[in-house]
mmCIF file of C-alpha atoms in Angstrom:
data_model
loop_
_atom_site.group_PDB
_atom_site.id
_atom_site.type_symbol
_atom_site.label_atom_id
_atom_site.label_comp_id
_atom_site.label_asym_id
_atom_site.label_seq_id
_atom_site.Cartn_x
_atom_site.Cartn_y
_atom_site.Cartn_z
ATOM 1 C CA UNK A 1 -10.206 30.810 -12.761
ATOM 2 C CA UNK A 2 -12.402 33.601 -14.040
ATOM 3 C CA UNK A 3 -15.935 32.201 -14.449
ATOM 4 C CA UNK A 4 -16.941 34.758 -17.069
ATOM 5 C CA UNK A 5 -13.862 36.280 -18.734
ATOM 6 C CA UNK A 6 -14.427 39.317 -20.936
ATOM 7 C CA UNK A 7 -15.283 38.692 -24.572
ATOM 8 C CA UNK A 8 -11.873 39.821 -25.830
ATOM 9 C CA UNK A 9 -10.166 37.287 -23.562
ATOM 10 C CA UNK A 10 -12.488 34.510 -24.659
ATOM 11 C CA UNK A 11 -11.678 35.280 -28.287
ATOM 12 C CA UNK A 12 -7.962 35.305 -27.440
ATOM 13 C CA UNK A 13 -8.240 31.954 -25.639
ATOM 14 C CA UNK A 14 -9.990 30.501 -28.687
ATOM 15 C CA UNK A 15 -7.197 31.670 -30.987
ATOM 16 C CA UNK A 16 -4.324 30.327 -28.893
ATOM 17 C CA UNK A 17 -6.193 27.079 -28.399
ATOM 18 C CA UNK A 18 -5.609 26.376 -32.088
ATOM 19 C CA UNK A 19 -1.877 26.406 -31.322
ATOM 20 C CA UNK A 20 -2.353 23.994 -28.401
ATOM 21 C CA UNK A 21 -1.786 26.662 -25.761
ATOM 22 C CA UNK A 22 -3.807 27.755 -22.756
ATOM 23 C CA UNK A 23 -3.441 30.666 -20.269
ATOM 24 C CA UNK A 24 -1.788 29.736 -16.982
ATOM 25 C CA UNK A 25 -3.667 32.414 -15.060
ATOM 26 C CA UNK A 26 -6.943 30.571 -15.646
ATOM 27 C CA UNK A 27 -5.681 27.336 -14.046
ATOM 28 C CA UNK A 28 -2.896 28.454 -11.689
ATOM 29 C CA UNK A 29 -5.007 27.989 -8.552
ATOM 30 C CA UNK A 30 -5.581 24.316 -9.428
ATOM 31 C CA UNK A 31 -2.002 23.611 -10.522
ATOM 32 C CA UNK A 32 -0.445 25.213 -7.445
ATOM 33 C CA UNK A 33 -3.009 24.795 -4.616
ATOM 34 C CA UNK A 34 -2.557 26.323 -1.176
ATOM 35 C CA UNK A 35 -2.695 22.805 0.284
ATOM 36 C CA UNK A 36 -3.368 19.267 -1.010
ATOM 37 C CA UNK A 37 -6.918 18.608 -2.210
ATOM 38 C CA UNK A 38 -7.127 14.940 -3.050
ATOM 39 C CA UNK A 39 -9.798 13.546 -5.343
ATOM 40 C CA UNK A 40 -9.542 10.330 -3.317
ATOM 41 C CA UNK A 41 -12.124 9.695 -0.606
ATOM 42 C CA UNK A 42 -11.826 7.934 2.738
ATOM 43 C CA UNK A 43 -13.375 4.488 2.478
ATOM 44 C CA UNK A 44 -13.685 1.199 4.376
ATOM 45 C CA UNK A 45 -13.958 -2.283 2.846
ATOM 46 C CA UNK A 46 -15.409 -4.700 5.411
ATOM 47 C CA UNK A 47 -13.928 -8.104 4.727
ATOM 48 C CA UNK A 48 -17.045 -9.962 5.871
ATOM 49 C CA UNK A 49 -19.048 -8.074 3.237
ATOM 50 C CA UNK A 50 -16.684 -8.600 0.304
ATOM 51 C CA UNK A 51 -15.377 -12.104 1.086
ATOM 52 C CA UNK A 52 -18.261 -13.864 -0.734
ATOM 53 C CA UNK A 53 -17.440 -11.964 -3.938
ATOM 54 C CA UNK A 54 -13.747 -12.835 -3.581
ATOM 55 C CA UNK A 55 -14.524 -16.541 -3.227
ATOM 56 C CA UNK A 56 -17.071 -16.414 -6.055
ATOM 57 C CA UNK A 57 -14.347 -15.244 -8.439
ATOM 58 C CA UNK A 58 -12.699 -18.621 -7.901
ATOM 59 C CA UNK A 59 -15.628 -20.362 -9.602
ATOM 60 C CA UNK A 60 -15.628 -17.989 -12.554
ATOM 61 C CA UNK A 61 -11.994 -17.965 -13.670
ATOM 62 C CA UNK A 62 -8.899 -19.992 -12.858
ATOM 63 C CA UNK A 63 -5.734 -18.492 -11.419
ATOM 64 C CA UNK A 64 -3.731 -19.401 -14.528
ATOM 65 C CA UNK A 65 -6.252 -17.941 -16.977
ATOM 66 C CA UNK A 66 -6.563 -14.749 -14.930
ATOM 67 C CA UNK A 67 -2.758 -14.562 -14.480
ATOM 68 C CA UNK A 68 -3.596 -12.802 -11.218
ATOM 69 C CA UNK A 69 -7.122 -13.384 -9.888
ATOM 70 C CA UNK A 70 -7.541 -10.120 -8.014
ATOM 71 C CA UNK A 71 -10.432 -7.857 -7.121
ATOM 72 C CA UNK A 72 -9.145 -4.279 -7.228
ATOM 73 C CA UNK A 73 -10.052 -2.004 -4.323
ATOM 74 C CA UNK A 74 -10.979 1.150 -6.218
ATOM 75 C CA UNK A 75 -11.210 4.395 -4.314
ATOM 76 C CA UNK A 76 -14.770 5.768 -4.692
ATOM 77 C CA UNK A 77 -13.340 9.110 -5.784
ATOM 78 C CA UNK A 78 -11.098 7.511 -8.433
ATOM 79 C CA UNK A 79 -13.362 4.915 -10.035
ATOM 80 C CA UNK A 80 -12.170 3.375 -13.271
ATOM 81 C CA UNK A 81 -8.528 4.212 -12.558
ATOM 82 C CA UNK A 82 -7.476 1.096 -10.597
ATOM 83 C CA UNK A 83 -6.245 3.278 -7.728
ATOM 84 C CA UNK A 84 -6.789 3.235 -3.986
ATOM 85 C CA UNK A 85 -4.888 6.520 -3.654
ATOM 86 C CA UNK A 86 -3.702 8.704 -6.509
ATOM 87 C CA UNK A 87 -0.288 7.001 -6.454
ATOM 88 C CA UNK A 88 -1.008 3.456 -5.240
ATOM 89 C CA UNK A 89 -2.935 0.328 -6.172
ATOM 90 C CA UNK A 90 -4.567 -2.247 -3.884
ATOM 91 C CA UNK A 91 -6.309 -5.517 -4.604
ATOM 92 C CA UNK A 92 -7.282 -8.783 -2.902
ATOM 93 C CA UNK A 93 -5.880 -11.900 -4.579
ATOM 94 C CA UNK A 94 -7.393 -15.382 -4.271
ATOM 95 C CA UNK A 95 -5.453 -18.626 -4.736
ATOM 96 C CA UNK A 96 -7.399 -21.857 -4.299
ATOM 97 C CA UNK A 97 -5.862 -25.189 -3.203
ATOM 98 C CA UNK A 98 -3.755 -26.719 -5.943
ATOM 99 C CA UNK A 99 -3.614 -23.573 -8.073
ATOM 100 C CA UNK A 100 -0.612 -21.699 -9.415
ATOM 101 C CA UNK A 101 -0.502 -18.061 -10.494
ATOM 102 C CA UNK A 102 2.093 -18.248 -13.297
ATOM 103 C CA UNK A 103 5.517 -16.665 -13.101
ATOM 104 C CA UNK A 104 6.132 -13.238 -14.561
ATOM 105 C CA UNK A 105 7.980 -10.036 -13.767
ATOM 106 C CA UNK A 106 7.339 -6.310 -14.143
ATOM 107 C CA UNK A 107 8.906 -2.986 -13.286
ATOM 108 C CA UNK A 108 6.195 -2.235 -10.735
ATOM 109 C CA UNK A 109 7.158 -3.089 -7.145
ATOM 110 C CA UNK A 110 4.657 -5.154 -5.178
ATOM 111 C CA UNK A 111 3.880 -6.080 -1.610
ATOM 112 C CA UNK A 112 1.754 -8.956 -0.365
ATOM 113 C CA UNK A 113 0.038 -8.762 2.989
ATOM 114 C CA UNK A 114 -1.616 -12.030 3.992
ATOM 115 C CA UNK A 115 -5.268 -11.677 4.989
ATOM 116 C CA UNK A 116 -6.700 -15.204 5.185
ATOM 117 C CA UNK A 117 -5.355 -18.745 5.091
ATOM 118 C CA UNK A 118 -1.973 -20.311 5.726
ATOM 119 C CA UNK A 119 0.353 -22.449 3.687
ATOM 120 C CA UNK A 120 0.360 -20.935 0.222
ATOM 121 C CA UNK A 121 3.693 -19.837 -1.172
ATOM 122 C CA UNK A 122 5.221 -17.102 -3.240
ATOM 123 C CA UNK A 123 8.532 -17.556 -5.028
ATOM 124 C CA UNK A 124 10.748 -14.554 -5.744
ATOM 125 C CA UNK A 125 13.902 -14.768 -7.852
ATOM 126 C CA UNK A 126 14.595 -18.406 -7.070
ATOM 127 C CA UNK A 127 13.485 -18.624 -3.443
ATOM 128 C CA UNK A 128 10.131 -19.754 -2.112
ATOM 129 C CA UNK A 129 8.494 -18.601 1.119
ATOM 130 C CA UNK A 130 5.422 -19.945 2.895
ATOM 131 C CA UNK A 131 2.809 -17.288 3.648
ATOM 132 C CA UNK A 132 0.890 -16.908 6.903
ATOM 133 C CA UNK A 133 -1.625 -14.301 8.137
ATOM 134 C CA UNK A 134 0.006 -10.957 8.886
ATOM 135 C CA UNK A 135 3.171 -11.707 6.903
ATOM 136 C CA UNK A 136 4.541 -8.850 4.791
ATOM 137 C CA UNK A 137 6.100 -10.143 1.573
ATOM 138 C CA UNK A 138 7.970 -8.091 -1.045
ATOM 139 C CA UNK A 139 8.255 -8.625 -4.780
ATOM 140 C CA UNK A 140 10.961 -6.179 -5.931
ATOM 141 C CA UNK A 141 10.840 -4.499 -9.309
ATOM 142 C CA UNK A 142 11.734 -6.749 -12.265
ATOM 143 C CA UNK A 143 12.035 -9.983 -10.267
ATOM 144 C CA UNK A 144 10.454 -13.250 -11.364
ATOM 145 C CA UNK A 145 7.612 -14.294 -9.077
ATOM 146 C CA UNK A 146 4.895 -16.917 -8.989
ATOM 147 C CA UNK A 147 2.356 -17.987 -6.364
ATOM 148 C CA UNK A 148 0.847 -21.346 -5.483
ATOM 149 C CA UNK A 149 -1.330 -22.981 -2.876
ATOM 150 C CA UNK A 150 -0.292 -26.372 -1.512
ATOM 151 C CA UNK A 151 -2.670 -26.063 1.449
ATOM 152 C CA UNK A 152 -6.248 -27.294 1.761
ATOM 153 C CA UNK A 153 -7.886 -23.889 2.173
ATOM 154 C CA UNK A 154 -8.300 -20.725 0.092
ATOM 155 C CA UNK A 155 -5.626 -18.072 0.502
ATOM 156 C CA UNK A 156 -6.337 -14.355 0.240
ATOM 157 C CA UNK A 157 -3.756 -11.618 0.457
ATOM 158 C CA UNK A 158 -3.615 -7.922 -0.292
ATOM 159 C CA UNK A 159 -1.540 -6.816 -3.254
ATOM 160 C CA UNK A 160 -0.148 -3.302 -2.935
ATOM 161 C CA UNK A 161 1.704 -1.895 -5.940
ATOM 162 C CA UNK A 162 3.118 1.379 -7.214
ATOM 163 C CA UNK A 163 1.292 0.930 -10.554
ATOM 164 C CA UNK A 164 0.013 4.541 -10.741
ATOM 165 C CA UNK A 165 3.494 5.913 -10.024
ATOM 166 C CA UNK A 166 5.124 3.785 -12.704
ATOM 167 C CA UNK A 167 2.331 4.680 -15.102
ATOM 168 C CA UNK A 168 2.886 8.394 -14.421
ATOM 169 C CA UNK A 169 6.517 8.016 -15.479
ATOM 170 C CA UNK A 170 5.500 5.825 -18.441
ATOM 171 C CA UNK A 171 8.116 3.314 -17.333
ATOM 172 C CA UNK A 172 6.117 0.082 -17.203
ATOM 173 C CA UNK A 173 7.518 -3.164 -18.622
ATOM 174 C CA UNK A 174 6.378 -6.769 -18.092
ATOM 175 C CA UNK A 175 7.478 -10.229 -19.209
ATOM 176 C CA UNK A 176 6.073 -13.748 -18.769
ATOM 177 C CA UNK A 177 8.302 -16.622 -17.691
ATOM 178 C CA UNK A 178 8.700 -19.605 -20.016
ATOM 179 C CA UNK A 179 6.910 -21.916 -17.539
ATOM 180 C CA UNK A 180 4.298 -21.449 -14.835
ATOM 181 C CA UNK A 181 6.759 -21.988 -11.979
ATOM 182 C CA UNK A 182 10.305 -20.689 -11.850
ATOM 183 C CA UNK A 183 13.153 -23.007 -10.782
ATOM 184 C CA UNK A 184 14.299 -22.681 -7.180
ATOM 185 C CA UNK A 185 17.922 -21.752 -6.548
ATOM 186 C CA UNK A 186 17.968 -21.400 -2.759
ATOM 187 C CA UNK A 187 16.262 -23.169 0.156
ATOM 188 C CA UNK A 188 13.305 -21.551 1.878
ATOM 189 C CA UNK A 189 14.414 -19.145 4.608
ATOM 190 C CA UNK A 190 17.750 -18.351 2.975
ATOM 191 C CA UNK A 191 17.105 -14.597 2.661
ATOM 192 C CA UNK A 192 15.843 -14.283 6.237
ATOM 193 C CA UNK A 193 18.885 -16.161 7.570
ATOM 194 C CA UNK A 194 21.331 -14.034 5.580
ATOM 195 C CA UNK A 195 19.818 -10.623 6.188
ATOM 196 C CA UNK A 196 17.178 -10.827 8.922
ATOM 197 C CA UNK A 197 19.196 -11.463 12.083
ATOM 198 C CA UNK A 198 20.893 -8.097 12.497
ATOM 199 C CA UNK A 199 23.734 -9.382 10.344
ATOM 200 C CA UNK A 200 24.855 -9.021 6.725
ATOM 201 C CA UNK A 201 27.168 -11.319 4.782
ATOM 202 C CA UNK A 202 30.721 -9.977 4.909
ATOM 203 C CA UNK A 203 31.359 -7.978 1.768
ATOM 204 C CA UNK A 204 27.649 -7.654 0.947
ATOM 205 C CA UNK A 205 27.114 -5.165 -1.874
ATOM 206 C CA UNK A 206 23.448 -4.198 -2.402
ATOM 207 C CA UNK A 207 22.205 -4.995 -5.895
ATOM 208 C CA UNK A 208 18.829 -3.351 -5.399
ATOM 209 C CA UNK A 209 17.190 -0.475 -3.541
ATOM 210 C CA UNK A 210 14.700 -2.995 -2.130
ATOM 211 C CA UNK A 211 15.315 -4.979 1.043
ATOM 212 C CA UNK A 212 17.042 -8.340 0.472
ATOM 213 C CA UNK A 213 14.532 -9.795 2.962
ATOM 214 C CA UNK A 214 11.352 -10.568 1.088
ATOM 215 C CA UNK A 215 9.217 -12.089 3.864
ATOM 216 C CA UNK A 216 8.856 -10.298 7.202
ATOM 217 C CA UNK A 217 6.971 -12.883 9.314
ATOM 218 C CA UNK A 218 4.154 -11.520 11.444
ATOM 219 C CA UNK A 219 5.202 -13.624 14.439
ATOM 220 C CA UNK A 220 8.462 -11.667 14.731
ATOM 221 C CA UNK A 221 6.765 -8.322 14.173
ATOM 222 C CA UNK A 222 4.047 -9.025 16.738
ATOM 223 C CA UNK A 223 6.576 -10.067 19.366
ATOM 224 C CA UNK A 224 8.561 -6.853 18.911
ATOM 225 C CA UNK A 225 5.439 -4.675 19.134
ATOM 226 C CA UNK A 226 4.263 -6.398 22.308
ATOM 227 C CA UNK A 227 7.637 -6.011 24.030
ATOM 228 C CA UNK A 228 7.743 -2.314 23.151
ATOM 229 C CA UNK A 229 4.183 -1.843 24.388
ATOM 230 C CA UNK A 230 5.181 -3.270 27.774
ATOM 231 C CA UNK A 231 8.312 -1.141 27.916
ATOM 232 C CA UNK A 232 6.804 2.336 27.632
ATOM 233 C CA UNK A 233 3.888 4.599 26.808
ATOM 234 C CA UNK A 234 2.541 4.662 23.260
ATOM 235 C CA UNK A 235 3.065 7.597 20.956
ATOM 236 C CA UNK A 236 -0.005 9.895 21.306
ATOM 237 C CA UNK A 237 -0.629 9.861 17.535
ATOM 238 C CA UNK A 238 0.493 6.412 16.337
ATOM 239 C CA UNK A 239 0.557 4.109 19.347
ATOM 240 C CA UNK A 240 3.514 1.746 19.037
ATOM 241 C CA UNK A 241 4.496 2.125 15.375
ATOM 242 C CA UNK A 242 7.439 0.408 13.716
ATOM 243 C CA UNK A 243 8.417 0.641 10.047
ATOM 244 C CA UNK A 244 9.746 -2.232 7.976
ATOM 245 C CA UNK A 245 13.389 -1.571 7.187
ATOM 246 C CA UNK A 246 15.953 -2.515 4.571
ATOM 247 C CA UNK A 247 18.816 -3.987 6.659
ATOM 248 C CA UNK A 248 21.372 -3.082 3.990
ATOM 249 C CA UNK A 249 20.926 0.678 4.333
ATOM 250 C CA UNK A 250 18.466 1.338 7.174
ATOM 251 C CA UNK A 251 15.919 2.864 4.790
ATOM 252 C CA UNK A 252 12.414 1.825 3.920
ATOM 253 C CA UNK A 253 12.029 -1.827 2.884
ATOM 254 C CA UNK A 254 10.781 -0.728 -0.557
ATOM 255 C CA UNK A 255 11.973 2.314 -2.520
ATOM 256 C CA UNK A 256 8.499 3.486 -3.588
ATOM 257 C CA UNK A 257 6.186 2.135 -0.873
ATOM 258 C CA UNK A 258 6.559 2.730 2.850
ATOM 259 C CA UNK A 259 5.219 0.001 5.148
ATOM 260 C CA UNK A 260 4.732 -0.161 8.901
ATOM 261 C CA UNK A 261 2.822 -1.807 11.755
ATOM 262 C CA UNK A 262 0.963 -0.027 14.550
ATOM 263 C CA UNK A 263 0.012 -1.564 17.885
ATOM 264 C CA UNK A 264 -2.856 0.327 19.552
ATOM 265 C CA UNK A 265 -3.354 -0.781 23.164
ATOM 266 C CA UNK A 266 -6.844 -1.231 24.560
ATOM 267 C CA UNK A 267 -8.384 2.163 25.349
ATOM 268 C CA UNK A 268 -6.003 4.047 23.070
ATOM 269 C CA UNK A 269 -7.522 7.354 21.920
ATOM 270 C CA UNK A 270 -5.092 8.895 19.483
ATOM 271 C CA UNK A 271 -4.567 12.576 18.816
ATOM 272 C CA UNK A 272 -5.344 14.004 15.339
ATOM 273 C CA UNK A 273 -2.670 13.485 12.707
ATOM 274 C CA UNK A 274 -2.323 14.147 9.004
ATOM 275 C CA UNK A 275 0.378 13.799 6.357
ATOM 276 C CA UNK A 276 0.749 14.247 2.630
ATOM 277 C CA UNK A 277 0.966 10.500 1.969
ATOM 278 C CA UNK A 278 -2.455 8.941 1.449
ATOM 279 C CA UNK A 279 -2.386 5.736 3.502
ATOM 280 C CA UNK A 280 -3.930 2.267 3.229
ATOM 281 C CA UNK A 281 -4.602 0.392 6.479
ATOM 282 C CA UNK A 282 -5.376 -3.300 7.039
ATOM 283 C CA UNK A 283 -6.479 -4.544 10.450
ATOM 284 C CA UNK A 284 -4.658 -7.652 11.629
ATOM 285 C CA UNK A 285 -6.050 -7.966 15.151
ATOM 286 C CA UNK A 286 -8.567 -6.272 17.404
ATOM 287 C CA UNK A 287 -11.355 -3.767 16.910
ATOM 288 C CA UNK A 288 -11.372 -0.007 16.885
ATOM 289 C CA UNK A 289 -12.389 3.173 15.143
ATOM 290 C CA UNK A 290 -10.702 5.702 12.897
ATOM 291 C CA UNK A 291 -12.135 9.188 12.540
ATOM 292 C CA UNK A 292 -11.254 10.991 9.298
ATOM 293 C CA UNK A 293 -11.830 14.721 8.907
ATOM 294 C CA UNK A 294 -12.050 15.686 5.242
ATOM 295 C CA UNK A 295 -11.693 19.274 3.954
ATOM 296 C CA UNK A 296 -14.667 21.371 4.967
ATOM 297 C CA UNK A 297 -14.950 19.555 8.288
ATOM 298 C CA UNK A 298 -16.836 16.483 7.065
ATOM 299 C CA UNK A 299 -16.349 13.627 9.535
ATOM 300 C CA UNK A 300 -16.185 9.982 8.471
ATOM 301 C CA UNK A 301 -15.881 7.285 11.138
ATOM 302 C CA UNK A 302 -14.781 3.757 10.311
ATOM 303 C CA UNK A 303 -15.437 0.927 12.759
ATOM 304 C CA UNK A 304 -12.937 -1.741 11.781
ATOM 305 C CA UNK A 305 -11.996 -5.258 12.793
ATOM 306 C CA UNK A 306 -9.727 -8.094 11.628
ATOM 307 C CA UNK A 307 -9.145 -8.283 7.848
ATOM 308 C CA UNK A 308 -10.895 -4.975 7.126
ATOM 309 C CA UNK A 309 -9.163 -2.456 4.849
ATOM 310 C CA UNK A 310 -9.555 1.316 4.852
ATOM 311 C CA UNK A 311 -7.878 4.273 3.176
ATOM 312 C CA UNK A 312 -7.201 7.827 4.378
ATOM 313 C CA UNK A 313 -6.393 10.320 1.580
ATOM 314 C CA UNK A 314 -3.576 12.846 1.587
ATOM 315 C CA UNK A 315 -3.672 15.686 4.113
ATOM 316 C CA UNK A 316 -6.864 14.600 5.867
ATOM 317 C CA UNK A 317 -6.875 14.459 9.647
ATOM 318 C CA UNK A 318 -7.186 10.977 11.136
ATOM 319 C CA UNK A 319 -7.505 9.757 14.692
ATOM 320 C CA UNK A 320 -7.361 6.112 15.797
ATOM 321 C CA UNK A 321 -9.167 4.560 18.771
ATOM 322 C CA UNK A 322 -8.837 0.979 20.037
ATOM 323 C CA UNK A 323 -11.622 -0.882 21.829
ATOM 324 C CA UNK A 324 -9.131 -3.679 22.558
ATOM 325 C CA UNK A 325 -5.514 -4.371 21.750
ATOM 326 C CA UNK A 326 -5.319 -3.863 17.999
ATOM 327 C CA UNK A 327 -2.713 -4.108 15.237
ATOM 328 C CA UNK A 328 -2.835 -2.219 11.939
ATOM 329 C CA UNK A 329 -0.639 -2.759 8.890
ATOM 330 C CA UNK A 330 -0.203 0.340 6.728
ATOM 331 C CA UNK A 331 1.421 1.404 3.470
ATOM 332 C CA UNK A 332 1.835 4.673 1.561
ATOM 333 C CA UNK A 333 4.065 6.460 -0.959
ATOM 334 C CA UNK A 334 6.030 8.232 1.787
ATOM 335 C CA UNK A 335 9.508 7.059 0.606
ATOM 336 C CA UNK A 336 9.014 8.769 -2.761
ATOM 337 C CA UNK A 337 7.754 11.980 -1.195
ATOM 338 C CA UNK A 338 10.681 12.026 1.241
ATOM 339 C CA UNK A 339 13.230 11.561 -1.544
ATOM 340 C CA UNK A 340 11.656 14.459 -3.446
ATOM 341 C CA UNK A 341 11.473 16.695 -0.367
ATOM 342 C CA UNK A 342 7.673 16.845 -0.539
ATOM 343 C CA UNK A 343 6.528 14.905 2.538
ATOM 344 C CA UNK A 344 4.889 16.904 5.349
ATOM 345 C CA UNK A 345 3.012 15.996 8.493
ATOM 346 C CA UNK A 346 0.927 17.865 11.058
ATOM 347 C CA UNK A 347 0.098 16.769 14.596
ATOM 348 C CA UNK A 348 -2.935 17.960 16.504
ATOM 349 C CA UNK A 349 -3.023 18.476 20.243
ATOM 350 C CA UNK A 350 -2.489 15.304 22.238
#
């Protein structure tokens, strides 16, 4: 952009502005940058610091009145936009004992990652699943879903949605169910039995681009990570990293949100890595550090532990370290970028 264009150009710009036009050459550098320059900032939410505010919300508004009693994790660089990255949303939802978050559906796809508590449930399209810490639960686009807590303790989980993506396409729809709780059509565990054992029902024809499994229990994931960690050396950049998969087609579990788990063994000192998908991380176990190098060389270091959440924006170098065996859950918009041929990564020296 020319900071002080000549007077004749300024007069020209003023005239064409009346016709709702503007000169490309004044904004080309911003529209087509040499590399990504995200407005999002790296940030860490320490769970111990924000937990009191989460619990306090339970005394201020009921789950039914709120519809979804959630505190949004807003990126400091994107305040007021309900975004944790430019394309994704994150929030922490509280359900108290005896409460129900009423049934509804929407075109936005959602994930639930359980942070605290055990025994609450979510029901998706006629099947209920019990939620435990570290479980990854999917609510596919336009499926009825409600949540409830039959346990004796508060339940907190992370909601991750593609709200900004759907908003960009102006394709958002929502509908409330006629009652708070949807009727159940299948017994609990039906989806995992049908699709989660390396088998598919004979003649299965996918009806959705989302995985037919909607709860990936942490116990199974943790066991797989530990066996792989014993079997070989970790990847220099990611440790032992495994993505959640749709068993029907081998792709990502969700069409718009990529999800994975990383096991970082004690003493792990990862090599620098960056990619075009801004990524949200939630620590499940252990303690460690993540160093983030923003454009211009600014270094931000996060010291994280169980239940903490942090975000690394697009195309910023990150490097993980583990003070003890640690497990990180992560999600990003990588599936969308891959489908569009936009996703890139870069690996620093190991």
